[in-house]
């Protein structure tokens, strides 16, 4: 009996050996070009269209450019709070790319990856690019951050040690070095074309990162937001620290210029046919934002394609085409656009037609405003017509309608509009989403070179003219510069400020204006304002968002068809208010409709110094605290300036 | 539908038939009933077999029966005595001597690899017979067992009442925290792993539940958390007996919330928006239209939008719809039919059965349905004096169909559909938000699950009392699921259709997918037992054997989009986006086992089990493990010194055992797999979805068996001539080296920390079963009550910082399962002054801002002047504390049954004695703190705080309500919605699960129709519920899945009638 048992035991062992039958183990992977491609494409996590919204065209909401029906907590100090756990202090994507690089690099060096060597190098370059991109997100959100180049094991001590933050300038240098590696390895014609990252995209990102850090250090110098600055929380807690801040600034601005010109010299801007905005369907500069494929637009360096039949769609035109999409440009933004002749609207002889009607506002202006802002009566669809045969045109803006579809300010976003009926249906949007476009390189160069050199060099002037020409604005930017009145601009534009002071240099101001006008509804605004330190003034003087001039002739648009009674209800009317009062402003004030104290944004946008960076969640301090102390303050991690170590508390300063 | 009609008709005819009374032939029988000592026994039931005709003996044991048909059989039964039957023949007088029934004590119970006299059991075992499964108008065995077996916890789960949703179950509480390992009990049907819910309940003879390690350990590593042994019916010697039974039922949805009418709703939403500092949701113009529609002044539920081409919905429409009433039927119909035949002779016996169940769903549009077809056959052959063979097959098909659009998202949507949206647009089409078009036209899903069991067992008995068994069991399970999506449309103002999204797919999209999975499960058991005694006093039984299990499955999945026509739906008729995938998986176990039973004069009982077990889930050096258990019993009442006549049994039991749990969530916990998916990327390349891959996580090499130690002490008591039987067990079960996530690490690790064996868990509680059987004259009755309790406590857990985690749900050493952390509510501030006075003393700014009358005043329980969650750690929880526990405690069942002449009845209550529940989401909070698009407005939500400043009060649509239950509603502002004492619910309940009344038709009439006996009955399910829980929720919907609390398929109350005939 016992011998039988022993016998069956050994045969049993074989019977019990059961390895997975349909899964591969990691050592069988990342050995071929195709494996590398599958890995990096999965790590593309750029902001693109999606969900029930206007897509990336809403990413400038909650700035002085664009507003949505309810204000964000970042404008209400005390309401933007430290969270208990989670947040941006997260390393999943970074570990993903570190795993990729540390696995692939040795195999590549020993020639163990099968496939086309150009493509293999390109995909390795993408690994560097994607790590740099993740790191840039961290740099913008948190500033100082741990620099991590490999995956870690679950060893507590090592993890705590690795959690130590490094000064932000080092982080930025690390990003630039990754991008240099990417630039070395990547090419400009990968499989997939501009649906895939390219060397040009790496140059552009490099210029963006370098400009970001160079200007951050410039404008935040002398604050706790800069390594070595007074009150910098890293003081005494960062090993081997030294900084020569001016040298750093110079380094980053130089890098920004060099990277930017690589793109700007090579890539032309998409032409603008300068139509009047009624029907821009044949204008390449307009259709660049609303076409299914962007492979024919060299200016676009990276874009994402959609195909509803593959389950990938968005709703951009369900909103942009059909309604206001719960967004709208602010009056400050609209007024900030120049006239086509290059003059600000307030300048003598500007030819500005006033703002009694949206059509007047657009008349004679910068083509970008004419193209990318709606006015009633403009064509909406060109493949269907009304039952009576008339064209389908934009109606008057519904400023009181359903929140999701509301024209919040009356000035509606038109960027991304497709004239095709099918695109305007729900869940079938298929227009491409732009991630990087070359015009940014032009603007990055202009700003970096002007800051570094103190004047506009020939290249910067040429780039600027090219941008203005394309925008249908007088290419002679000095016309604008000399006509600029900073006191007036300061009312319309946060970008007129740095460190709480109005800029004294009108050239620098007009460089910033150009950026604001070119990136209309592209989600670049908030990061620009932060790096320019352009929000300090709100601590003293809140900013009340305004929209179009409702209480001029346009109030006639809001009457009951049958009775002729006004549909507008102001707070003092009694009943249910749906617009702000004409007694305080002729312009619609979306955050002044409900005036009860429950409306925390009723006094306008305010700012707290801490809000330039995000807080780190409390749990991260506790888990890295000195053994068992449970004391967040003893952690190797330090909190960002102005934020406390108490969950759910608002900014301290 | 046609077949349903026919069935109703057939039922009606049969029922009518039975009402016809027929004159009877007269014949008298009489006699006396005595016990073995010659004493007359009063109160003995004398019954004509197969009928309800009978009488009871008088004080002197005499009885007399008239109107007895010749050739009939009489049955004599009395509590404490063995039942006797005798044929009357021509005898006018029949005297009977009844033998004392030691039957209750001699009753044999199925245990692991054998049987055991109940009196000699030493482990924690509960047995129920098929009686509890009779005439219950429910879908499956799980539902029938809820509340019946103490310690077997059956709990609603998933999406609640969905027709393919079975109850989840465990024995004595969850044995793991579910982080990498499971604690499911092992279910064996005739000795083979099976699905108890995919079984015809009428095929079941008995169910034994093995609860402690000593009882279960012979089954090894799959039985660490108990075993449910189901024995199916076998053929009985005698002439063929045919049984037919049916049941016709009507189900009504239970516990559906009632939506506010549209006008109240619109003002309620305006209130929540204005309280949040926003502009109103409904304009004065729309409010006016809503009123006009309600008054019948206008007949259109909406008007065109600004562009003029589409209808406005939600804030712009003016309908008045209660979406729960619209989407669910008020009643649905189901039926159940059973037919069985059994019989045999000395050498061969057979049992054959068939079952058809047609369960109708409650959804009104599109519909859902569940069918079960079952066919079983069992043959027992005596091949010769020493050899016998049993052959057992069973085929069960489950068919489930529903609309493709009917899913978790739909249940989520029903609650947040605004009443202002109409069912029909002004042109008479279903409205876009109603989702009715998708439910009706958007395609459907059909799931076939086929179970095929074949079992054969050879028994060789070389000498008396020595048996050798060899069995092979094969189970094949096939899942064939198909689903399709078809375009569904809404219509614009001019009547042009436009496509809608069905579930998550793009509008206008059509698709078909097929999923097939096949599981082959093979087990062998070879074992032998031998019983002997020494001087008759020392009784031994030894058993040893070998058991192996091999499970393999494979699946294949295919899909296409772009159907050529909606009339022919198949992969072959779809044209694009071909996708496919497939996988193989397997696991195996093997084990050697042995058991020794010994008793001395049935007074002292000993049982020792041992099992040496291997599992494919562990690497070779960790694979094999030895598990031992033993149990002891002492039958005190069998002792010579015991002279208490009232007590027939008093047995003390104790057991200890250790088992390994190999039930890891992953079948290959040691293999790190490479995340890789084909054509799954969301970033299109050249117009196609690319392949994608990511970094693998971390796997611990230290993982091994979880050890489950179980202690049990028990007491069995039978008193008053066995009328009353009491069983009590106390258990303490420790899951040691439990698999859990490793210690929390700084997130710079960048991935989840791997699971290792590093936690301990303890489950403890008790079970009590009390039954009482007696009669009052002709009235026989039976009362059985069960009560059980289990709690689970983590005794060791690596959580160095004492982090309470997200929602304070993180484990730590000493945490009891179900603990609810929350704040203490002082109350709702009735005035601004009251709130201001509170804020003078207590800073609530970390809980939110803008504190007004109608908001919550939280208690500063740690006295630091500020209300907050501290560091969210055990050492610094701020003002958070444990305010309740969501574990269902003191589960009970109370079963009352009785019989009086031709009538019988059963009343069965089931419930939970203690449970706390903190509901979340819009079902509970309405609009308060919810996003406008997720919020809801039910009648109960109107009980919110209103003072004169309330927009609804000011609009004159509601009165001041300073005593409101809910705080003032405010969109998106969750400051009043923290888990807190004021809103903690008492989810204990008592539910009248089943009531049935049966009537057995007169024998004389039936015999003319050649019918042996017939019973008609009515039976109802879930008829009454007693609970203090908010009326928005059904107590059994607590803690289910879905998007938020309550967002599940409703449960139903059932009214049914049926018939049971024996031929």
mmCIF file with all atom_site columns, N, CA and C in Angstrom, chain A residues 194 198 200-201 204 263-264 266-272 284-286 288-289 294-303 368 372 415 434-443 466-467 470-471 518-519 522:
data_model
loop_
_atom_site.group_PDB
_atom_site.id
_atom_site.type_symbol
_atom_site.label_atom_id
_atom_site.label_alt_id
_atom_site.label_comp_id
_atom_site.label_asym_id
_atom_site.label_entity_id
_atom_site.label_seq_id
_atom_site.pdbx_PDB_ins_code
_atom_site.Cartn_x
_atom_site.Cartn_y
_atom_site.Cartn_z
_atom_site.occupancy
_atom_site.B_iso_or_equiv
_atom_site.pdbx_formal_charge
_atom_site.auth_seq_id
_atom_site.auth_comp_id
_atom_site.auth_asym_id
_atom_site.auth_atom_id
_atom_site.pdbx_PDB_model_num
ATOM 1   N N  . UNK A 1 194 ? 2.111   60.707 -38.860 1.00 0.00 ? 194 UNK A N  1
ATOM 2   C CA . UNK A 1 194 ? 1.978   61.640 -37.737 1.00 0.00 ? 194 UNK A CA 1
ATOM 3   C C  . UNK A 1 194 ? 0.931   61.193 -36.724 1.00 0.00 ? 194 UNK A C  1
ATOM 4   N N  . UNK A 1 198 ? 7.226   61.743 -33.462 1.00 0.00 ? 198 UNK A N  1
ATOM 5   C CA . UNK A 1 198 ? 8.340   61.906 -34.388 1.00 0.00 ? 198 UNK A CA 1
ATOM 6   C C  . UNK A 1 198 ? 9.452   62.681 -33.702 1.00 0.00 ? 198 UNK A C  1
ATOM 7   N N  . UNK A 1 200 ? 10.453  65.515 -34.748 1.00 0.00 ? 200 UNK A N  1
ATOM 8   C CA . UNK A 1 200 ? 9.971   66.895 -34.660 1.00 0.00 ? 200 UNK A CA 1
ATOM 9   C C  . UNK A 1 200 ? 9.159   67.120 -33.408 1.00 0.00 ? 200 UNK A C  1
ATOM 10  N N  . UNK A 1 201 ? 8.324   66.135 -33.073 1.00 0.00 ? 201 UNK A N  1
ATOM 11  C CA . UNK A 1 201 ? 7.527   66.270 -31.857 1.00 0.00 ? 201 UNK A CA 1
ATOM 12  C C  . UNK A 1 201 ? 8.448   66.364 -30.643 1.00 0.00 ? 201 UNK A C  1
ATOM 13  N N  . UNK A 1 204 ? 9.819   69.811 -30.468 1.00 0.00 ? 204 UNK A N  1
ATOM 14  C CA . UNK A 1 204 ? 8.800   70.750 -29.995 1.00 0.00 ? 204 UNK A CA 1
ATOM 15  C C  . UNK A 1 204 ? 8.610   70.627 -28.486 1.00 0.00 ? 204 UNK A C  1
ATOM 16  N N  . UNK A 1 263 ? 12.270  72.941 -35.477 1.00 0.00 ? 263 UNK A N  1
ATOM 17  C CA . UNK A 1 263 ? 10.935  72.687 -36.018 1.00 0.00 ? 263 UNK A CA 1
ATOM 18  C C  . UNK A 1 263 ? 10.482  73.846 -36.890 1.00 0.00 ? 263 UNK A C  1
ATOM 19  N N  . UNK A 1 264 ? 10.627  75.068 -36.371 1.00 0.00 ? 264 UNK A N  1
ATOM 20  C CA . UNK A 1 264 ? 10.076  76.235 -37.063 1.00 0.00 ? 264 UNK A CA 1
ATOM 21  C C  . UNK A 1 264 ? 10.745  76.454 -38.420 1.00 0.00 ? 264 UNK A C  1
ATOM 22  N N  . UNK A 1 266 ? 11.768  74.235 -40.338 1.00 0.00 ? 266 UNK A N  1
ATOM 23  C CA . UNK A 1 266 ? 11.499  73.118 -41.223 1.00 0.00 ? 266 UNK A CA 1
ATOM 24  C C  . UNK A 1 266 ? 10.028  73.039 -41.634 1.00 0.00 ? 266 UNK A C  1
ATOM 25  N N  . UNK A 1 267 ? 9.154   73.420 -40.712 1.00 0.00 ? 267 UNK A N  1
ATOM 26  C CA . UNK A 1 267 ? 7.721   73.140 -40.933 1.00 0.00 ? 267 UNK A CA 1
ATOM 27  C C  . UNK A 1 267 ? 6.974   74.430 -41.229 1.00 0.00 ? 267 UNK A C  1
ATOM 28  N N  . UNK A 1 268 ? 6.315   74.499 -42.370 1.00 0.00 ? 268 UNK A N  1
ATOM 29  C CA . UNK A 1 268 ? 5.539   75.694 -42.687 1.00 0.00 ? 268 UNK A CA 1
ATOM 30  C C  . UNK A 1 268 ? 4.195   75.681 -41.964 1.00 0.00 ? 268 UNK A C  1
ATOM 31  N N  . UNK A 1 269 ? 3.602   76.862 -41.881 1.00 0.00 ? 269 UNK A N  1
ATOM 32  C CA . UNK A 1 269 ? 2.285   76.972 -41.265 1.00 0.00 ? 269 UNK A CA 1
ATOM 33  C C  . UNK A 1 269 ? 1.211   76.647 -42.292 1.00 0.00 ? 269 UNK A C  1
ATOM 34  N N  . UNK A 1 270 ? 0.143   76.055 -41.831 1.00 0.00 ? 270 UNK A N  1
ATOM 35  C CA . UNK A 1 270 ? -0.989  75.778 -42.711 1.00 0.00 ? 270 UNK A CA 1
ATOM 36  C C  . UNK A 1 270 ? -1.560  77.098 -43.209 1.00 0.00 ? 270 UNK A C  1
ATOM 37  N N  . UNK A 1 271 ? -1.812  77.242 -44.503 1.00 0.00 ? 271 UNK A N  1
ATOM 38  C CA . UNK A 1 271 ? -2.302  78.525 -45.001 1.00 0.00 ? 271 UNK A CA 1
ATOM 39  C C  . UNK A 1 271 ? -3.720  78.847 -44.544 1.00 0.00 ? 271 UNK A C  1
ATOM 40  N N  . UNK A 1 272 ? -3.988  80.135 -44.479 1.00 0.00 ? 272 UNK A N  1
ATOM 41  C CA . UNK A 1 272 ? -5.303  80.630 -44.075 1.00 0.00 ? 272 UNK A CA 1
ATOM 42  C C  . UNK A 1 272 ? -5.846  81.431 -45.246 1.00 0.00 ? 272 UNK A C  1
ATOM 43  N N  . UNK A 1 284 ? -8.094  75.807 -45.172 1.00 0.00 ? 284 UNK A N  1
ATOM 44  C CA . UNK A 1 284 ? -7.284  74.764 -44.518 1.00 0.00 ? 284 UNK A CA 1
ATOM 45  C C  . UNK A 1 284 ? -6.996  75.072 -43.047 1.00 0.00 ? 284 UNK A C  1
ATOM 46  N N  . UNK A 1 285 ? -6.778  76.347 -42.736 1.00 0.00 ? 285 UNK A N  1
ATOM 47  C CA . UNK A 1 285 ? -6.457  76.694 -41.342 1.00 0.00 ? 285 UNK A CA 1
ATOM 48  C C  . UNK A 1 285 ? -7.646  76.393 -40.433 1.00 0.00 ? 285 UNK A C  1
ATOM 49  N N  . UNK A 1 286 ? -8.863  76.484 -40.996 1.00 0.00 ? 286 UNK A N  1
ATOM 50  C CA . UNK A 1 286 ? -10.051 76.149 -40.209 1.00 0.00 ? 286 UNK A CA 1
ATOM 51  C C  . UNK A 1 286 ? -10.271 74.634 -40.161 1.00 0.00 ? 286 UNK A C  1
ATOM 52  N N  . UNK A 1 288 ? -8.230  72.299 -40.436 1.00 0.00 ? 288 UNK A N  1
ATOM 53  C CA . UNK A 1 288 ? -7.186  71.568 -39.711 1.00 0.00 ? 288 UNK A CA 1
ATOM 54  C C  . UNK A 1 288 ? -7.711  71.069 -38.358 1.00 0.00 ? 288 UNK A C  1
ATOM 55  N N  . UNK A 1 289 ? -8.732  71.757 -37.810 1.00 0.00 ? 289 UNK A N  1
ATOM 56  C CA . UNK A 1 289 ? -9.255  71.366 -36.500 1.00 0.00 ? 289 UNK A CA 1
ATOM 57  C C  . UNK A 1 289 ? -10.479 70.464 -36.605 1.00 0.00 ? 289 UNK A C  1
ATOM 58  N N  . UNK A 1 294 ? -5.449  64.223 -40.570 1.00 0.00 ? 294 UNK A N  1
ATOM 59  C CA . UNK A 1 294 ? -4.620  65.421 -40.628 1.00 0.00 ? 294 UNK A CA 1
ATOM 60  C C  . UNK A 1 294 ? -3.273  65.127 -41.284 1.00 0.00 ? 294 UNK A C  1
ATOM 61  N N  . UNK A 1 295 ? -3.195  63.995 -41.995 1.00 0.00 ? 295 UNK A N  1
ATOM 62  C CA . UNK A 1 295 ? -1.900  63.665 -42.587 1.00 0.00 ? 295 UNK A CA 1
ATOM 63  C C  . UNK A 1 295 ? -1.520  64.663 -43.674 1.00 0.00 ? 295 UNK A C  1
ATOM 64  N N  . UNK A 1 296 ? -2.492  65.391 -44.187 1.00 0.00 ? 296 UNK A N  1
ATOM 65  C CA . UNK A 1 296 ? -2.173  66.381 -45.205 1.00 0.00 ? 296 UNK A CA 1
ATOM 66  C C  . UNK A 1 296 ? -1.828  67.754 -44.640 1.00 0.00 ? 296 UNK A C  1
ATOM 67  N N  . UNK A 1 297 ? -1.682  67.840 -43.344 1.00 0.00 ? 297 UNK A N  1
ATOM 68  C CA . UNK A 1 297 ? -1.361  69.138 -42.726 1.00 0.00 ? 297 UNK A CA 1
ATOM 69  C C  . UNK A 1 297 ? 0.002   69.041 -42.055 1.00 0.00 ? 297 UNK A C  1
ATOM 70  N N  . UNK A 1 298 ? 1.056   69.455 -42.752 1.00 0.00 ? 298 UNK A N  1
ATOM 71  C CA . UNK A 1 298 ? 2.404   69.314 -42.170 1.00 0.00 ? 298 UNK A CA 1
ATOM 72  C C  . UNK A 1 298 ? 2.547   70.024 -40.831 1.00 0.00 ? 298 UNK A C  1
ATOM 73  N N  . UNK A 1 299 ? 1.772   71.093 -40.630 1.00 0.00 ? 299 UNK A N  1
ATOM 74  C CA . UNK A 1 299 ? 1.912   71.818 -39.363 1.00 0.00 ? 299 UNK A CA 1
ATOM 75  C C  . UNK A 1 299 ? 1.590   70.926 -38.162 1.00 0.00 ? 299 UNK A C  1
ATOM 76  N N  . UNK A 1 300 ? 0.723   69.925 -38.405 1.00 0.00 ? 300 UNK A N  1
ATOM 77  C CA . UNK A 1 300 ? 0.334   69.058 -37.295 1.00 0.00 ? 300 UNK A CA 1
ATOM 78  C C  . UNK A 1 300 ? 1.388   67.969 -37.119 1.00 0.00 ? 300 UNK A C  1
ATOM 79  N N  . UNK A 1 301 ? 2.039   67.963 -35.963 1.00 0.00 ? 301 UNK A N  1
ATOM 80  C CA . UNK A 1 301 ? 3.135   67.017 -35.727 1.00 0.00 ? 301 UNK A CA 1
ATOM 81  C C  . UNK A 1 301 ? 2.644   65.708 -35.128 1.00 0.00 ? 301 UNK A C  1
ATOM 82  N N  . UNK A 1 302 ? 1.545   65.748 -34.397 1.00 0.00 ? 302 UNK A N  1
ATOM 83  C CA . UNK A 1 302 ? 0.981   64.518 -33.836 1.00 0.00 ? 302 UNK A CA 1
ATOM 84  C C  . UNK A 1 302 ? -0.515  64.720 -33.681 1.00 0.00 ? 302 UNK A C  1
ATOM 85  N N  . UNK A 1 303 ? -1.270  63.749 -34.121 1.00 0.00 ? 303 UNK A N  1
ATOM 86  C CA . UNK A 1 303 ? -2.727  63.825 -33.976 1.00 0.00 ? 303 UNK A CA 1
ATOM 87  C C  . UNK A 1 303 ? -3.285  62.447 -33.735 1.00 0.00 ? 303 UNK A C  1
ATOM 88  N N  . UNK A 1 368 ? -8.227  85.048 -36.724 1.00 0.00 ? 368 UNK A N  1
ATOM 89  C CA . UNK A 1 368 ? -8.413  83.931 -35.790 1.00 0.00 ? 368 UNK A CA 1
ATOM 90  C C  . UNK A 1 368 ? -9.690  84.106 -34.992 1.00 0.00 ? 368 UNK A C  1
ATOM 91  N N  . UNK A 1 372 ? -12.711 81.470 -35.474 1.00 0.00 ? 372 UNK A N  1
ATOM 92  C CA . UNK A 1 372 ? -12.901 80.515 -34.374 1.00 0.00 ? 372 UNK A CA 1
ATOM 93  C C  . UNK A 1 372 ? -13.921 80.959 -33.334 1.00 0.00 ? 372 UNK A C  1
ATOM 94  N N  . UNK A 1 415 ? -13.914 76.743 -32.928 1.00 0.00 ? 415 UNK A N  1
ATOM 95  C CA . UNK A 1 415 ? -12.768 75.925 -33.328 1.00 0.00 ? 415 UNK A CA 1
ATOM 96  C C  . UNK A 1 415 ? -13.192 74.466 -33.271 1.00 0.00 ? 415 UNK A C  1
ATOM 97  N N  . UNK A 1 434 ? -5.786  67.258 -32.361 1.00 0.00 ? 434 UNK A N  1
ATOM 98  C CA . UNK A 1 434 ? -4.380  67.659 -32.505 1.00 0.00 ? 434 UNK A CA 1
ATOM 99  C C  . UNK A 1 434 ? -3.668  67.583 -31.150 1.00 0.00 ? 434 UNK A C  1
ATOM 100 N N  . UNK A 1 435 ? -2.459  67.014 -31.155 1.00 0.00 ? 435 UNK A N  1
ATOM 101 C CA . UNK A 1 435 ? -1.655  67.002 -29.927 1.00 0.00 ? 435 UNK A CA 1
ATOM 102 C C  . UNK A 1 435 ? -0.541  68.047 -29.995 1.00 0.00 ? 435 UNK A C  1
ATOM 103 N N  . UNK A 1 436 ? 0.208   68.021 -31.062 1.00 0.00 ? 436 UNK A N  1
ATOM 104 C CA . UNK A 1 436 ? 1.289   69.004 -31.220 1.00 0.00 ? 436 UNK A CA 1
ATOM 105 C C  . UNK A 1 436 ? 1.172   69.657 -32.593 1.00 0.00 ? 436 UNK A C  1
ATOM 106 N N  . UNK A 1 437 ? 1.344   70.970 -32.631 1.00 0.00 ? 437 UNK A N  1
ATOM 107 C CA . UNK A 1 437 ? 1.457   71.598 -33.952 1.00 0.00 ? 437 UNK A CA 1
ATOM 108 C C  . UNK A 1 437 ? 2.627   72.569 -33.964 1.00 0.00 ? 437 UNK A C  1
ATOM 109 N N  . UNK A 1 438 ? 3.187   72.761 -35.140 1.00 0.00 ? 438 UNK A N  1
ATOM 110 C CA . UNK A 1 438 ? 4.468   73.441 -35.271 1.00 0.00 ? 438 UNK A CA 1
ATOM 111 C C  . UNK A 1 438 ? 4.405   74.915 -34.910 1.00 0.00 ? 438 UNK A C  1
ATOM 112 N N  . UNK A 1 439 ? 3.227   75.551 -35.026 1.00 0.00 ? 439 UNK A N  1
ATOM 113 C CA . UNK A 1 439 ? 3.146   76.986 -34.729 1.00 0.00 ? 439 UNK A CA 1
ATOM 114 C C  . UNK A 1 439 ? 3.676   77.287 -33.332 1.00 0.00 ? 439 UNK A C  1
ATOM 115 N N  . UNK A 1 440 ? 3.528   76.310 -32.423 1.00 0.00 ? 440 UNK A N  1
ATOM 116 C CA . UNK A 1 440 ? 4.019   76.528 -31.065 1.00 0.00 ? 440 UNK A CA 1
ATOM 117 C C  . UNK A 1 440 ? 5.526   76.766 -31.057 1.00 0.00 ? 440 UNK A C  1
ATOM 118 N N  . UNK A 1 441 ? 6.226   76.049 -31.943 1.00 0.00 ? 441 UNK A N  1
ATOM 119 C CA . UNK A 1 441 ? 7.690   76.215 -31.990 1.00 0.00 ? 441 UNK A CA 1
ATOM 120 C C  . UNK A 1 441 ? 8.036   77.653 -32.361 1.00 0.00 ? 441 UNK A C  1
ATOM 121 N N  . UNK A 1 442 ? 7.276   78.238 -33.326 1.00 0.00 ? 442 UNK A N  1
ATOM 122 C CA . UNK A 1 442 ? 7.497   79.644 -33.689 1.00 0.00 ? 442 UNK A CA 1
ATOM 123 C C  . UNK A 1 442 ? 7.383   80.520 -32.450 1.00 0.00 ? 442 UNK A C  1
ATOM 124 N N  . UNK A 1 443 ? 6.299   80.311 -31.717 1.00 0.00 ? 443 UNK A N  1
ATOM 125 C CA . UNK A 1 443 ? 6.022   81.175 -30.559 1.00 0.00 ? 443 UNK A CA 1
ATOM 126 C C  . UNK A 1 443 ? 7.009   80.917 -29.431 1.00 0.00 ? 443 UNK A C  1
ATOM 127 N N  . UNK A 1 466 ? 5.414   85.640 -39.796 1.00 0.00 ? 466 UNK A N  1
ATOM 128 C CA . UNK A 1 466 ? 4.734   84.494 -40.419 1.00 0.00 ? 466 UNK A CA 1
ATOM 129 C C  . UNK A 1 466 ? 3.424   84.160 -39.686 1.00 0.00 ? 466 UNK A C  1
ATOM 130 N N  . UNK A 1 467 ? 3.496   84.213 -38.358 1.00 0.00 ? 467 UNK A N  1
ATOM 131 C CA . UNK A 1 467 ? 2.292   83.928 -37.573 1.00 0.00 ? 467 UNK A CA 1
ATOM 132 C C  . UNK A 1 467 ? 1.213   84.973 -37.851 1.00 0.00 ? 467 UNK A C  1
ATOM 133 N N  . UNK A 1 470 ? -0.342  84.726 -41.323 1.00 0.00 ? 470 UNK A N  1
ATOM 134 C CA . UNK A 1 470 ? -1.320  83.637 -41.363 1.00 0.00 ? 470 UNK A CA 1
ATOM 135 C C  . UNK A 1 470 ? -2.602  84.036 -40.624 1.00 0.00 ? 470 UNK A C  1
ATOM 136 N N  . UNK A 1 471 ? -2.468  84.858 -39.616 1.00 0.00 ? 471 UNK A N  1
ATOM 137 C CA . UNK A 1 471 ? -3.634  85.276 -38.842 1.00 0.00 ? 471 UNK A CA 1
ATOM 138 C C  . UNK A 1 471 ? -4.374  86.435 -39.507 1.00 0.00 ? 471 UNK A C  1
ATOM 139 N N  . UNK A 1 518 ? -3.105  82.925 -30.793 1.00 0.00 ? 518 UNK A N  1
ATOM 140 C CA . UNK A 1 518 ? -2.860  81.772 -31.655 1.00 0.00 ? 518 UNK A CA 1
ATOM 141 C C  . UNK A 1 518 ? -3.421  80.489 -31.035 1.00 0.00 ? 518 UNK A C  1
ATOM 142 N N  . UNK A 1 519 ? -3.303  80.374 -29.726 1.00 0.00 ? 519 UNK A N  1
ATOM 143 C CA . UNK A 1 519 ? -3.737  79.119 -29.071 1.00 0.00 ? 519 UNK A CA 1
ATOM 144 C C  . UNK A 1 519 ? -5.189  79.200 -28.606 1.00 0.00 ? 519 UNK A C  1
ATOM 145 N N  . UNK A 1 522 ? -7.091  76.071 -27.122 1.00 0.00 ? 522 UNK A N  1
ATOM 146 C CA . UNK A 1 522 ? -6.245  74.880 -27.270 1.00 0.00 ? 522 UNK A CA 1
ATOM 147 C C  . UNK A 1 522 ? -5.668  74.390 -25.947 1.00 0.00 ? 522 UNK A C  1
#
